[in-house]
């Protein structure tokens, strides 16, 4: 099996700050929220933006409302923290061939390039030789095989259960790579079948930031920011969407908020949605994946841009994987996931930065301190607009993906990363699901 960065990061499956900032072209802001459009789209992430553009392109009037003060949702690049592009959410352009942003970026003079496949691996403070890394990769392959075997047999069980016979000194590290680092969950929190039903493909990067790329694509789409949907009343004809800026009447609504937000009941549906629909919100549950981003003045990892660093993880599963010197901008994404990420979110950002820096110091030596500029960390699990990072099916719950996608009463439609048939948990999947739902809506109204 050829090992690619995709395998490792996501499974089987220089620009200066000023330029990065100018690439983030503004969307058009509504002076007032439209009160009587054909369709209300809730959420201006990748899915809501795509749904809006497709519906408008088909001649429908749309009110796109966004609760927070910006577009992009979980795909957002900012330059203010480090003075260079920093992807606060999505960074990898997964699944090259089916990722529409790959082509879009190249056509629009973004710097789009393929992810390299270079790793440094440590066991404590000792670097593991390249040949000894094979023990890790073999363990990884054994886990893949075990998950695939279970899925092929139709066993929708937890990945922890499917891989329990894979043991050895690198099992916890491989498990970290397949679970927290890729799926934002511990191995007992997601389904073999779900994991197996997403396609393979190589990873690419956008040097200016994935969020900047999405924002560029979205320029000109009209949106009402700071407009939170609180209630969807579908008791009469059409829908009535209550927001923090007034009520909007429409023929249909497209809901693109995360399953975390849906499961928390942040939007009140009246009458209540069917029980299986409500169940699907928590069955396709959110995992937590966070960046602890450290900026260094030079390449302390000595791998050029975009190398990967891993270290042996103990049975407690606590650790992180590193994308070093991302885009050549000097930022290391030290990424945590699953229950360890949840635990870290309860600590102050400074403590998380210290944790990542001291772990790296143990491997790379105290010289790194003189190159350290600053650090920050995300808290996507606590972010009220997402309540998690991305979703996957709980063990045994793969069938609930279909339920999540279903429309209700021919006027409440659902889109977003979790609704895509195969590219779930990605920006591309969210975007394509927005386009798909627009076709469904147009057929009904
Ligand atoms: C740290 C992190 C790393 C990731 N890495 C990658 C990666 O490398 N590659 C990749 O492809 N994907 C990655 N992902 C996943 C990817 O970012 C998401 O799958 C995708 O951006 C989701 O888009 P969406 O439109 O479905 O949802 P969102 O982006 O969540 O959009 C939904 C919008 O709804 C808004 N909203 C919520 N509630 C309300 C309300 N009541 N009223 C109005 N608006 C509301 C939110 O503010 C948000 O803007 C990552 C995610 C995270 C968090």
XYZ file of C-alpha atoms and ligand atoms in Angstrom:
498
model
C 0.000 0.000 0.000
C 1.330 3.393 -0.915
C 1.162 5.663 2.065
C 0.099 9.193 1.384
C -0.431 12.144 3.622
C -4.114 11.618 3.017
C -3.863 8.132 4.461
C -2.193 9.459 7.506
C -3.994 12.661 8.124
C -7.439 11.939 6.868
C -7.409 8.208 6.280
C -8.106 5.848 3.549
C -9.770 6.742 2.842
C 4.338 33.339 0.641
C 1.951 35.201 0.583
C 2.469 38.268 2.804
C -0.255 39.118 5.241
C -1.526 42.020 3.204
C -2.111 39.954 0.108
C -3.796 37.202 2.106
C -6.150 39.771 3.525
C -7.042 41.402 0.232
C -7.967 38.014 -1.192
C -10.803 37.749 1.294
C -13.315 39.555 -0.829
C -16.458 40.703 0.926
C -19.846 39.221 0.361
C -22.666 41.696 -0.218
C -24.468 42.662 2.971
C -28.202 43.155 3.000
C -29.176 46.574 4.318
C -32.250 44.838 5.685
C -33.118 41.185 5.977
C -35.510 40.328 3.091
C -38.905 39.524 4.629
C -40.598 37.572 1.862
C -38.100 35.602 -0.239
C -38.735 32.252 -1.920
C -36.228 30.546 0.346
C -34.483 31.240 3.648
C -31.017 29.690 3.961
C -29.779 29.412 7.558
C -25.984 29.544 7.897
C -23.347 31.117 5.640
C -20.739 28.372 5.752
C -19.671 26.456 2.658
C -23.065 24.723 2.352
C -25.286 27.771 2.833
C -23.221 29.888 0.455
C -23.381 27.207 -2.252
C -27.107 26.643 -1.779
C -27.756 30.395 -2.012
C -25.726 30.880 -5.165
C -27.364 27.895 -6.871
C -30.884 28.954 -5.915
C -30.288 32.537 -7.032
C -28.783 31.243 -10.265
C -32.011 29.322 -10.867
C -33.984 32.557 -10.476
C -35.186 32.233 -6.875
C -35.045 34.983 -4.289
C -33.117 33.970 -1.171
C -32.538 35.391 2.295
C -29.227 33.980 3.518
C -28.946 34.575 7.243
C -25.857 34.049 9.374
C -25.877 34.154 13.146
C -22.276 35.153 13.628
C -20.566 38.297 12.360
C -18.779 36.694 9.406
C -19.218 34.173 6.613
C -17.302 30.905 6.154
C -18.358 29.042 9.286
C -15.778 26.338 9.897
C -13.692 27.425 6.876
C -12.156 30.747 7.787
C -8.702 32.289 7.302
C -7.479 35.190 9.366
C -4.202 37.100 9.202
C -4.473 39.281 12.302
C -3.010 36.820 14.840
C 0.215 35.933 13.057
C 0.451 38.470 10.231
C 0.254 35.574 7.764
C -2.706 33.387 6.688
C -3.933 31.145 9.504
C -6.765 28.692 8.899
C -8.798 28.692 12.076
C -10.831 25.741 10.781
C -10.350 23.708 7.601
C -6.884 23.721 6.071
C -6.506 20.631 3.871
C -8.191 20.408 0.465
C -9.148 16.752 0.725
C -10.046 14.385 -2.087
C -8.292 16.174 -4.920
C -10.353 14.869 -7.821
C -13.754 15.581 -6.292
C -12.805 18.846 -4.586
C -14.214 21.755 -6.599
C -12.032 24.256 -4.723
C -8.903 22.718 -6.170
C -9.812 23.804 -9.712
C -11.410 27.055 -8.532
C -8.248 28.064 -6.713
C -6.026 27.374 -9.685
C -8.336 29.239 -12.038
C -8.276 32.231 -9.716
C -4.555 32.529 -9.137
C -4.404 31.045 -5.672
C -1.342 28.947 -4.887
C -2.746 25.414 -4.891
C -0.280 22.557 -4.454
C -0.206 18.910 -3.491
C 0.567 17.901 0.097
C 3.932 16.225 0.560
C 4.362 13.002 2.396
C 7.310 13.615 4.681
C 7.297 12.519 8.310
C 9.513 12.787 11.336
C 8.490 10.396 14.117
C 9.707 10.498 17.715
C 9.668 8.021 20.574
C 10.157 10.227 23.610
C 13.044 12.515 22.825
C 14.557 10.075 20.302
C 13.845 10.322 16.617
C 12.749 7.036 15.095
C 14.750 6.043 12.020
C 12.911 5.916 8.735
C 13.100 2.147 8.607
C 11.815 1.841 12.155
C 8.858 4.033 11.227
C 7.631 1.004 9.300
C 6.458 -0.584 12.523
C 4.068 2.347 12.902
C 2.854 2.183 9.317
C 2.333 -1.603 9.522
C 0.222 -1.165 12.636
C -1.728 1.545 10.830
C -2.358 -0.788 7.891
C -3.502 -3.567 10.216
C -6.051 -1.183 11.700
C -7.274 -0.176 8.247
C -7.642 -3.832 7.337
C -9.577 -4.564 10.513
C -11.966 -1.648 9.925
C -12.451 -2.607 6.272
C -13.093 -6.251 7.150
C -15.771 -5.289 9.658
C -17.405 -2.845 7.244
C -17.339 -5.369 4.386
C -19.123 -7.843 6.651
C -21.804 -5.264 7.299
C -20.746 -4.828 10.912
C -21.580 -1.267 11.842
C -19.590 -1.302 15.063
C -17.151 1.035 16.757
C -13.696 1.340 15.259
C -12.329 0.567 18.754
C -14.107 -2.789 18.684
C -13.048 -3.580 15.130
C -9.377 -2.867 15.862
C -9.119 -4.332 19.375
C -6.891 -7.197 18.200
C -4.343 -4.802 16.733
C -1.814 -4.370 19.513
C 1.850 -3.530 19.870
C 3.998 -0.541 20.774
C 2.563 1.704 18.035
C -1.121 0.769 18.353
C -2.089 3.838 20.393
C -0.237 6.114 17.963
C -1.876 4.591 14.891
C -5.194 4.762 16.743
C -4.581 8.455 17.398
C -3.946 9.001 13.681
C -7.113 7.210 12.605
C -9.307 8.552 15.411
C -8.598 11.944 17.008
C -6.300 13.308 14.281
C -8.572 12.424 11.402
C -12.054 11.880 12.770
C -12.017 14.267 15.736
C -13.176 11.382 17.927
C -11.712 8.580 20.011
C -11.943 5.174 18.338
C -15.011 4.168 20.325
C -16.999 7.133 19.034
C -17.453 6.396 15.342
C -18.743 3.711 13.047
C -16.746 1.337 10.868
C -19.327 1.589 8.088
C -19.337 5.358 8.132
C -15.554 5.500 8.021
C -15.415 3.019 5.168
C -17.956 4.878 3.037
C -15.920 7.930 2.237
C -13.629 7.956 -0.798
C -9.882 8.043 -0.873
C -7.908 10.844 -2.479
C -4.830 12.979 -2.107
C -4.638 16.157 -0.071
C -3.788 19.583 -1.429
C -3.147 22.956 0.160
C -4.008 26.550 -0.611
C -1.114 28.736 0.492
C -3.361 31.750 1.048
C -5.656 29.655 3.283
C -8.691 27.487 2.579
C -10.980 29.999 4.259
C -9.656 32.785 2.031
C -10.373 30.588 -0.978
C -13.959 29.988 0.106
C -14.459 33.697 0.839
C -13.180 34.520 -2.646
C -15.597 32.034 -4.173
C -18.438 33.589 -2.143
C -17.886 37.207 -3.177
C -21.065 38.956 -4.151
C -23.453 36.544 -2.388
C -25.866 38.674 -0.340
C -25.987 37.749 3.345
C -27.447 39.113 6.566
C -24.821 38.776 9.283
C -25.550 38.756 13.034
C -28.948 37.300 12.197
C -29.602 34.195 14.230
C -32.493 31.865 13.403
C -34.329 30.945 16.578
C -37.510 29.242 15.333
C -38.855 27.603 12.192
C -42.645 27.476 12.168
C -43.960 25.161 9.445
C -47.482 24.782 10.768
C -49.018 26.684 7.870
C -48.182 26.908 4.176
C -44.519 27.556 3.601
C -42.331 28.463 6.544
C -41.981 31.306 8.971
C -38.423 31.772 10.246
C -37.991 33.810 13.389
C -34.636 35.541 13.693
C -32.977 37.999 16.025
C -33.738 40.641 13.376
C -37.373 39.800 12.691
C -39.511 37.146 11.046
C -39.113 35.981 7.453
C -41.909 34.260 5.488
C -40.819 31.954 2.679
C -41.862 28.936 0.660
C -39.029 26.815 2.045
C -36.033 26.878 4.369
C -32.593 25.292 3.990
C -30.961 24.516 7.336
C -27.164 24.225 7.107
C -26.133 24.540 10.750
C -24.018 21.741 12.236
C -25.553 18.657 13.806
C -24.082 19.986 17.067
C -26.268 23.088 16.839
C -29.282 21.023 15.759
C -28.854 18.461 18.552
C -28.608 21.265 21.122
C -32.089 22.431 20.049
C -30.874 25.945 19.289
C -33.502 26.246 16.571
C -37.028 25.480 17.686
C -39.092 23.653 15.073
C -42.875 24.077 15.374
C -44.499 21.630 15.047
C -41.741 19.378 16.353
C -39.774 17.402 13.801
C -40.373 13.623 13.582
C -38.587 11.624 16.290
C -36.214 9.818 13.918
C -35.181 13.111 12.386
C -34.362 14.535 15.811
C -32.493 11.325 16.663
C -30.343 11.722 13.554
C -28.889 14.991 14.916
C -27.196 13.196 17.801
C -26.576 9.954 15.869
C -24.391 11.855 13.390
C -22.551 13.491 16.213
C -19.875 16.133 16.297
C -16.284 15.360 17.185
C -13.815 17.903 18.491
C -10.693 18.822 16.543
C -8.615 21.837 17.500
C -5.492 23.592 16.354
C -2.852 24.662 18.802
C -1.030 26.962 16.387
C 2.553 27.924 17.118
C 4.492 30.454 15.081
C 8.258 30.128 14.696
C 10.624 32.596 13.079
C 12.315 29.838 11.092
C 11.824 26.200 10.157
C 12.685 24.466 13.432
C 11.379 21.191 12.002
C 13.925 21.170 9.196
C 11.443 19.680 6.718
C 10.778 22.595 4.437
C 7.131 23.572 4.215
C 4.288 21.284 5.187
C 6.093 18.371 6.811
C 4.425 16.125 9.365
C 5.679 15.304 12.834
C 4.278 12.532 15.017
C 5.336 11.067 18.323
C 4.617 7.853 20.156
C 1.411 8.198 22.120
C 0.613 6.287 25.299
C -2.509 4.305 26.092
C -4.216 7.438 27.440
C -4.356 8.615 23.793
C -3.169 12.100 24.738
C -1.064 13.719 22.065
C -1.142 15.695 18.866
C -0.022 15.509 15.266
C 1.868 18.392 13.685
C 1.723 20.007 10.286
C 4.960 21.949 10.384
C 5.758 25.265 8.745
C 2.372 25.328 7.013
C 2.512 26.971 3.617
C 6.057 28.140 4.458
C 4.533 30.751 6.784
C 6.241 29.383 9.923
C 3.052 28.190 11.652
C 2.918 24.693 13.131
C -0.579 23.280 13.458
C -0.335 21.018 16.516
C -3.713 19.332 16.185
C -5.607 17.560 18.922
C -8.858 15.652 18.669
C -11.441 13.592 20.531
C -11.716 13.509 24.306
C -8.227 14.996 24.765
C -9.273 18.007 22.705
C -12.422 18.358 24.845
C -10.305 18.225 27.977
C -7.819 20.772 26.665
C -10.616 23.185 25.773
C -11.236 23.519 29.501
C -7.728 24.889 29.940
C -6.664 28.475 29.161
C -5.158 29.060 25.731
C -1.760 29.883 27.291
C -1.694 26.469 29.003
C -2.437 24.715 25.715
C 0.281 26.663 23.934
C 2.708 25.761 26.748
C 1.723 22.097 26.465
C 2.415 21.960 22.730
C 5.617 23.976 22.985
C 7.071 21.899 25.820
C 6.190 18.662 24.004
C 8.038 19.890 20.917
C 10.940 21.074 23.077
C 11.332 17.543 24.410
C 11.802 16.281 20.856
C 13.590 19.109 19.110
C 15.603 20.640 21.939
C 15.441 23.870 23.895
C 16.847 25.842 20.946
C 13.304 26.091 19.617
C 12.477 28.611 22.335
C 14.540 31.329 20.717
C 12.560 30.869 17.464
C 9.139 30.827 19.090
C 7.106 33.925 18.236
C 3.602 33.306 19.565
C 0.808 30.771 19.770
C -2.957 30.449 19.955
C -5.565 27.698 20.075
C -9.081 27.049 18.832
C -12.068 25.858 20.871
C -14.463 24.496 18.279
C -16.217 22.212 20.763
C -17.311 25.251 22.762
C -17.971 27.510 19.784
C -21.736 28.189 20.057
C -22.089 28.425 16.260
C -20.817 24.887 15.675
C -20.651 23.018 19.007
C -18.006 20.754 17.564
C -15.657 20.484 14.607
C -17.184 17.967 12.195
C -19.561 15.041 12.374
C -19.443 11.284 11.965
C -21.888 8.481 12.671
C -21.929 6.938 16.112
C -21.259 3.163 16.057
C -24.358 1.411 14.674
C -25.848 4.656 13.390
C -24.636 4.851 9.793
C -28.199 4.415 8.516
C -29.112 7.701 10.216
C -27.109 9.601 7.568
C -30.047 9.065 5.212
C -32.519 10.302 7.811
C -30.435 13.428 8.398
C -30.535 14.257 4.678
C -34.299 13.886 4.308
C -36.451 16.948 3.841
C -39.502 17.470 6.019
C -42.909 18.457 4.699
C -41.382 19.405 1.322
C -40.343 22.712 2.830
C -37.630 22.109 5.437
C -34.394 21.037 3.742
C -31.093 20.078 5.331
C -27.590 20.567 3.948
C -24.055 20.845 5.297
C -21.004 18.657 5.617
C -22.839 15.966 7.569
C -25.473 15.655 4.830
C -23.142 14.826 1.959
C -23.308 11.215 0.835
C -19.576 10.553 0.918
C -17.488 13.703 1.423
C -18.868 14.374 4.861
C -16.728 16.341 7.303
C -15.128 18.353 4.510
C -15.601 21.801 2.995
C -16.030 20.217 -0.420
C -18.764 17.939 0.928
C -20.559 20.901 2.509
C -20.329 22.882 -0.741
C -21.616 20.016 -2.878
C -24.410 19.282 -0.424
C -25.496 22.933 -0.726
C -25.644 22.602 -4.495
C -27.555 19.313 -4.233
C -30.128 20.718 -1.849
C -30.709 23.719 -4.112
C -31.829 21.334 -6.870
C -34.179 19.564 -4.455
C -35.668 22.861 -3.275
C -36.104 24.135 -6.826
C -38.073 20.969 -7.646
C -40.506 21.665 -4.806
C -41.195 25.394 -4.890
C -10.482 22.701 13.247
C -11.148 22.164 12.008
C -10.364 21.614 11.014
C -10.951 21.133 9.844
N -10.156 20.672 8.858
C -10.691 20.434 7.650
C -9.849 20.262 6.544
O -8.622 20.313 6.670
N -10.429 20.080 5.312
C -11.786 20.053 5.163
O -12.261 19.902 4.032
N -12.620 20.230 6.216
C -12.101 20.430 7.436
N -12.915 20.697 8.494
C -14.371 20.568 8.324
C -14.967 21.722 7.515
O -14.494 22.953 8.029
C -16.483 21.634 7.595
O -16.889 20.360 7.166
C -17.209 22.658 6.711
O -16.567 23.911 6.726
C -18.650 22.752 7.193
O -19.385 23.660 6.388
P -20.954 23.775 6.643
O -21.465 24.815 5.713
O -21.574 22.438 6.609
O -21.105 24.241 8.163
P -20.577 25.555 8.890
O -19.290 25.983 8.304
O -20.629 25.260 10.342
O -21.683 26.645 8.519
C -22.876 26.768 9.249
C -23.087 28.234 9.600
O -24.294 28.353 10.344
C -24.138 29.410 11.287
N -25.159 29.233 12.318
C -25.185 28.366 13.351
N -26.329 28.489 14.034
C -27.047 29.451 13.414
C -28.329 30.010 13.651
N -29.117 29.600 14.660
N -28.766 30.987 12.815
C -28.000 31.432 11.772
N -26.767 30.931 11.510
C -26.298 29.936 12.318
C -22.714 29.231 11.769
O -22.215 30.410 12.345
C -21.982 28.833 10.486
O -21.423 29.969 9.834
C -12.365 21.181 9.690
C -13.156 21.732 10.681
C -12.555 22.215 11.841
C -13.420 22.837 12.899
